[in-house]
Amino acid sequence: MKKYIIGNWKMNLNVHEASLFATKLSQGLPIRRDVETVVCPSFVALQPLSLQVDHRQMKLGAQDCYWRDSGAFTGEVAATQLRGLAQYVLVGHSERRHIFGEHDRDIRFKVQAALRNGLTPVLCVGETELERKEGDTAHVLEDQIVSGLMNVGSDQIDQVLVTYEPLWTISTSGSPHVPQQHELEQVVKIIRSKVTHMFGREAGKAIPVLYGGSVDKDNARIFLSVEGIDGALVGAKSLIAPEFISIVEIASEIAKEEKK
Ligand code: 13P
């Protein structure tokens, strides 16, 4: 199965720096069929990068979108405005949920807005450290999946990606640590069985599920080898060209091994 490596640049790089960095990436990224490489720059860099990048090498994603298609929503960017600039959009990233107070309802509407506008939503789910300690991980994930995908049609579910990105693993949130392989395996099962429950067995099996949180070139193989994990959402290390390129290479190797 195809792997997905998505770089989330977060609020880093100005337009000029983003362009230079994309050039650097393009020099080290061969065109691959077995890995979908996506980078998510800030909104302001999307337009110039959409003209610059070779889409066979890397696709572009937005880090968020608003769910209304137009109107008096100062400061927001609608999915309609991302059409033609991005192919993917992150929805419900934990920083949106926890720093900016996004609720499941906003996230559900954003997933729909993305689909309505021909963008692939990458629905991010994950528990906090406290929820984990209290043994609530499964409930939290199930709620986030049900709520985020509630209004998705059965003919649309094949256009959605899910990323499991628990808060306690993100490199900039306190002192991150990463899940053990068996923990990740367990979580993937929870996510897939919820999708199966909502959309049927085929969808539960086929939906790409990514892992995010402190992914680097040294641990990428471990995460990408977990059964049911189809890719990675990379934060800090997506801003270091050789690291990001190595992660894409590792994904490609694993995709090839799986094909054998
Ligand atoms: P890090 O890879 O820096 O932990 O960030 C993860 C993330 O939030 C990607 O969206």
Short mmCIF file of C-alpha atoms and ligand atoms in Angstrom, two decimals:
data_model
loop_
_atom_site.label_atom_id
_atom_site.label_comp_id
_atom_site.label_asym_id
_atom_site.label_seq_id
_atom_site.Cartn_x
_atom_site.Cartn_y
_atom_site.Cartn_z
CA MET A 1 0.00 0.00 0.00
CA LYS A 2 1.08 3.53 -0.77
CA LYS A 3 2.69 5.44 2.11
CA TYR A 4 2.02 9.04 3.04
CA ILE A 5 4.67 11.33 4.47
CA ILE A 6 3.27 14.72 5.37
CA GLY A 7 5.45 17.56 6.61
CA ASN A 8 3.71 20.13 8.77
CA TRP A 9 5.83 23.27 8.73
CA LYS A 10 3.53 24.91 11.30
CA MET A 11 4.13 28.67 11.75
CA ASN A 12 7.67 28.60 10.38
CA LEU A 13 9.41 29.99 7.27
CA ASN A 14 8.45 33.19 5.48
CA VAL A 15 7.56 33.08 1.79
CA HIS A 16 11.15 33.45 0.63
CA GLU A 17 12.46 30.84 3.08
CA ALA A 18 9.67 28.46 2.16
CA SER A 19 10.57 28.73 -1.49
CA LEU A 20 14.27 28.11 -0.81
CA PHE A 21 13.42 25.17 1.39
CA ALA A 22 11.10 23.64 -1.22
CA THR A 23 13.94 23.90 -3.74
CA LYS A 24 16.22 22.08 -1.33
CA LEU A 25 13.66 19.33 -0.86
CA SER A 26 13.07 18.97 -4.57
CA GLN A 27 16.79 18.39 -5.12
CA GLY A 28 16.71 15.36 -2.84
CA LEU A 29 13.29 13.89 -3.52
CA PRO A 30 13.03 11.59 -6.51
CA ILE A 31 9.61 11.11 -8.07
CA ARG A 32 8.11 8.09 -6.34
CA ARG A 33 4.91 6.20 -6.90
CA ASP A 34 4.98 4.34 -3.62
CA VAL A 35 5.10 7.42 -1.37
CA GLU A 36 2.82 10.43 -1.45
CA THR A 37 4.96 13.26 -0.11
CA VAL A 38 3.06 16.31 1.08
CA VAL A 39 4.29 19.52 2.64
CA CYS A 40 2.04 21.94 4.53
CA PRO A 41 3.46 25.45 4.53
CA SER A 42 1.69 28.48 6.00
CA PHE A 43 -1.19 29.94 3.99
CA VAL A 44 0.92 32.79 2.62
CA ALA A 45 3.46 30.43 1.07
CA LEU A 46 0.89 28.14 -0.56
CA GLN A 47 0.29 30.24 -3.64
CA PRO A 48 3.94 30.75 -4.66
CA LEU A 49 4.76 27.14 -3.86
CA SER A 50 1.83 25.93 -5.92
CA LEU A 51 3.55 27.48 -8.94
CA GLN A 52 6.99 26.26 -7.93
CA VAL A 53 6.81 22.64 -6.88
CA ASP A 54 6.71 19.65 -9.17
CA HIS A 55 3.56 17.93 -7.99
CA ARG A 56 4.94 14.56 -8.98
CA GLN A 57 7.60 15.09 -6.29
CA MET A 58 5.48 16.64 -3.57
CA LYS A 59 1.94 17.76 -3.06
CA LEU A 60 0.86 20.73 -1.01
CA GLY A 61 -1.39 20.79 2.00
CA ALA A 62 -2.88 23.59 4.08
CA GLN A 63 -2.60 23.46 7.85
CA ASP A 64 -6.24 24.36 8.40
CA CYS A 65 -9.26 25.86 6.66
CA TYR A 66 -12.52 27.49 7.65
CA TRP A 67 -15.73 25.63 6.96
CA ARG A 68 -17.84 28.40 5.46
CA ASP A 69 -17.26 28.95 1.76
CA SER A 70 -17.16 32.77 1.94
CA GLY A 71 -18.36 35.68 4.02
CA ALA A 72 -17.58 37.97 6.91
CA PHE A 73 -15.10 35.79 8.78
CA THR A 74 -12.13 38.06 9.28
CA GLY A 75 -8.81 36.31 9.29
CA GLU A 76 -10.08 32.94 8.12
CA VAL A 77 -9.22 31.07 4.92
CA ALA A 78 -11.96 29.03 3.29
CA ALA A 79 -11.49 25.67 1.65
CA THR A 80 -12.86 27.32 -1.51
CA GLN A 81 -9.82 29.63 -1.45
CA LEU A 82 -7.46 26.68 -1.23
CA ARG A 83 -8.76 25.02 -4.36
CA GLY A 84 -6.03 24.87 -6.94
CA LEU A 85 -3.36 25.74 -4.37
CA ALA A 86 -3.44 22.67 -2.12
CA GLN A 87 -4.53 19.08 -2.48
CA TYR A 88 -4.64 18.27 1.24
CA VAL A 89 -5.73 20.06 4.38
CA LEU A 90 -5.00 19.20 8.00
CA VAL A 91 -8.17 19.28 10.07
CA GLY A 92 -8.38 19.19 13.84
CA HIS A 93 -4.65 19.26 14.50
CA SER A 94 -4.11 19.08 18.25
CA GLU A 95 -2.68 22.61 18.24
CA ARG A 96 -5.93 23.84 16.67
CA ARG A 97 -7.96 21.89 19.21
CA HIS A 98 -5.99 22.83 22.29
CA ILE A 99 -4.45 26.24 21.61
CA PHE A 100 -7.27 27.69 19.52
CA GLY A 101 -10.16 25.90 21.17
CA GLU A 102 -11.57 24.12 18.14
CA HIS A 103 -14.40 21.79 18.94
CA ASP A 104 -15.48 18.56 17.33
CA ARG A 105 -18.31 20.42 15.62
CA ASP A 106 -15.88 22.85 13.89
CA ILE A 107 -13.74 19.93 12.87
CA ARG A 108 -16.66 18.00 11.44
CA PHE A 109 -17.69 21.03 9.35
CA LYS A 110 -14.12 21.49 8.17
CA VAL A 111 -13.89 17.89 7.01
CA GLN A 112 -17.04 18.45 4.98
CA ALA A 113 -15.81 21.78 3.60
CA ALA A 114 -12.60 20.14 2.45
CA LEU A 115 -14.46 17.34 0.69
CA ARG A 116 -16.94 19.76 -0.86
CA ASN A 117 -14.01 21.61 -2.36
CA GLY A 118 -12.07 18.68 -3.68
CA LEU A 119 -9.40 18.71 -0.95
CA THR A 120 -8.31 15.64 0.96
CA PRO A 121 -8.91 16.21 4.67
CA VAL A 122 -6.33 14.77 7.04
CA LEU A 123 -8.37 14.35 10.21
CA CYS A 124 -6.07 14.51 13.23
CA VAL A 125 -7.08 12.73 16.40
CA GLY A 126 -5.28 12.05 19.64
CA GLU A 127 -5.55 12.14 23.39
CA THR A 128 -3.86 14.38 25.95
CA GLU A 129 -1.39 13.11 28.51
CA LEU A 130 -4.05 13.26 31.22
CA GLU A 131 -6.62 11.38 29.14
CA ARG A 132 -4.01 8.73 28.52
CA LYS A 133 -3.13 8.44 32.21
CA GLU A 134 -6.79 8.09 33.08
CA GLY A 135 -7.22 5.27 30.59
CA ASP A 136 -9.50 7.31 28.34
CA THR A 137 -7.57 6.96 25.07
CA ALA A 138 -10.06 4.66 23.35
CA HIS A 139 -13.07 6.79 24.28
CA VAL A 140 -11.41 10.00 23.19
CA LEU A 141 -10.37 8.57 19.85
CA GLU A 142 -13.73 6.99 19.17
CA ASP A 143 -15.50 10.27 19.94
CA GLN A 144 -13.14 12.23 17.72
CA ILE A 145 -13.54 9.77 14.84
CA VAL A 146 -17.32 9.57 15.10
CA SER A 147 -17.70 13.29 15.42
CA GLY A 148 -15.20 14.18 12.71
CA LEU A 149 -16.57 11.74 10.15
CA MET A 150 -20.25 11.85 11.08
CA ASN A 151 -21.42 13.65 7.96
CA VAL A 152 -19.02 12.08 5.51
CA GLY A 153 -20.81 10.08 2.83
CA SER A 154 -19.94 6.45 2.18
CA ASP A 155 -18.89 7.56 -1.30
CA GLN A 156 -16.46 10.09 0.23
CA ILE A 157 -14.70 8.11 2.91
CA ASP A 158 -12.07 6.95 0.44
CA GLN A 159 -10.95 10.59 0.16
CA VAL A 160 -10.18 10.97 3.87
CA LEU A 161 -6.96 10.33 5.80
CA VAL A 162 -6.72 9.96 9.57
CA THR A 163 -3.67 10.81 11.65
CA TYR A 164 -3.17 9.63 15.19
CA GLU A 165 -1.18 12.35 16.86
CA PRO A 166 -1.37 12.21 20.65
CA LEU A 167 -0.51 15.44 22.40
CA TRP A 168 2.06 13.89 24.68
CA THR A 169 4.26 12.91 21.74
CA ILE A 170 4.54 16.26 19.97
CA SER A 171 8.07 17.57 20.15
CA THR A 172 7.11 21.07 21.18
CA SER A 173 4.62 20.12 23.90
CA GLY A 174 6.57 19.74 27.13
CA SER A 175 8.76 16.67 27.27
CA PRO A 176 7.55 14.38 24.54
CA HIS A 177 7.90 10.66 24.45
CA VAL A 178 6.66 8.26 21.82
CA PRO A 179 4.27 5.31 21.90
CA GLN A 180 5.52 1.75 21.97
CA GLN A 181 4.80 -0.32 18.89
CA HIS A 182 2.16 -2.39 20.67
CA GLU A 183 0.41 0.76 21.92
CA LEU A 184 0.30 2.14 18.41
CA GLU A 185 -0.99 -1.15 17.06
CA GLN A 186 -3.78 -1.05 19.61
CA VAL A 187 -4.72 2.50 18.70
CA VAL A 188 -4.79 1.76 14.97
CA LYS A 189 -7.19 -1.09 15.68
CA ILE A 190 -9.47 1.27 17.61
CA ILE A 191 -9.46 3.79 14.76
CA ARG A 192 -10.02 1.22 12.04
CA SER A 193 -12.76 -0.56 13.91
CA LYS A 194 -14.62 2.72 14.44
CA VAL A 195 -14.34 3.51 10.72
CA THR A 196 -15.54 -0.04 9.98
CA HIS A 197 -18.47 0.46 12.29
CA MET A 198 -19.43 3.67 10.48
CA PHE A 199 -18.59 2.87 6.85
CA GLY A 200 -18.11 -0.87 6.54
CA ARG A 201 -15.26 -3.33 6.45
CA GLU A 202 -13.75 -2.20 3.19
CA ALA A 203 -13.44 1.40 4.39
CA GLY A 204 -12.03 0.35 7.77
CA LYS A 205 -9.32 -1.58 6.02
CA ALA A 206 -8.56 0.92 3.30
CA ILE A 207 -8.52 4.25 5.13
CA PRO A 208 -4.95 5.51 5.41
CA VAL A 209 -3.98 5.91 9.07
CA LEU A 210 -0.84 7.92 9.82
CA TYR A 211 1.12 8.45 13.00
CA GLY A 212 2.46 11.83 14.12
CA GLY A 213 4.53 12.95 17.10
CA SER A 214 8.32 13.30 17.28
CA VAL A 215 8.90 11.32 14.10
CA ASP A 216 12.50 11.44 12.91
CA LYS A 217 14.72 9.44 10.61
CA ASP A 218 15.83 7.17 13.44
CA ASN A 219 12.37 6.13 14.63
CA ALA A 220 10.41 6.39 11.36
CA ARG A 221 11.03 2.75 10.43
CA ILE A 222 9.61 1.59 13.75
CA PHE A 223 6.39 3.58 13.36
CA LEU A 224 5.96 2.88 9.67
CA SER A 225 6.36 -0.85 10.28
CA VAL A 226 3.47 -1.01 12.70
CA GLU A 227 0.65 -3.00 11.18
CA GLY A 228 -2.07 -0.68 9.95
CA ILE A 229 0.08 2.47 9.88
CA ASP A 230 0.34 3.95 6.40
CA GLY A 231 2.46 7.01 6.94
CA ALA A 232 3.67 9.79 9.15
CA LEU A 233 2.85 13.39 9.91
CA VAL A 234 6.18 15.05 10.64
CA GLY A 235 6.59 18.37 12.44
CA ALA A 236 10.01 19.65 13.50
CA LYS A 237 11.98 17.26 11.33
CA SER A 238 10.06 18.26 8.22
CA LEU A 239 11.99 21.55 8.43
CA ILE A 240 15.34 19.77 8.10
CA ALA A 241 15.68 18.71 4.47
CA PRO A 242 17.97 15.66 4.88
CA GLU A 243 15.83 14.33 7.77
CA PHE A 244 12.59 14.70 5.86
CA ILE A 245 14.07 13.18 2.72
CA SER A 246 15.39 10.23 4.76
CA ILE A 247 11.93 9.64 6.23
CA VAL A 248 10.45 9.59 2.71
CA GLU A 249 13.15 7.12 1.66
CA ILE A 250 12.41 4.86 4.62
CA ALA A 251 8.70 4.92 3.72
CA SER A 252 9.54 3.97 0.17
CA GLU A 253 11.72 1.07 1.32
CA ILE A 254 8.93 -0.23 3.53
CA ALA A 255 6.37 0.10 0.72
CA LYS A 256 8.67 -1.93 -1.52
CA GLU A 257 9.24 -4.58 1.16
CA GLU A 258 5.49 -4.93 1.67
CA LYS A 259 4.97 -5.43 -2.03
CA LYS A 260 7.32 -8.40 -2.19
P1 13P B 1 6.73 16.96 15.87
O1 13P B 1 7.09 16.02 14.75
O2 13P B 1 7.60 18.18 15.92
O3 13P B 1 6.58 16.26 17.17
O4 13P B 1 5.28 17.55 15.51
C1 13P B 1 4.25 16.70 15.28
C2 13P B 1 3.16 17.47 14.68
O5 13P B 1 2.44 18.16 15.39
C3 13P B 1 2.97 17.37 13.23
O6 13P B 1 1.73 17.83 12.86
#
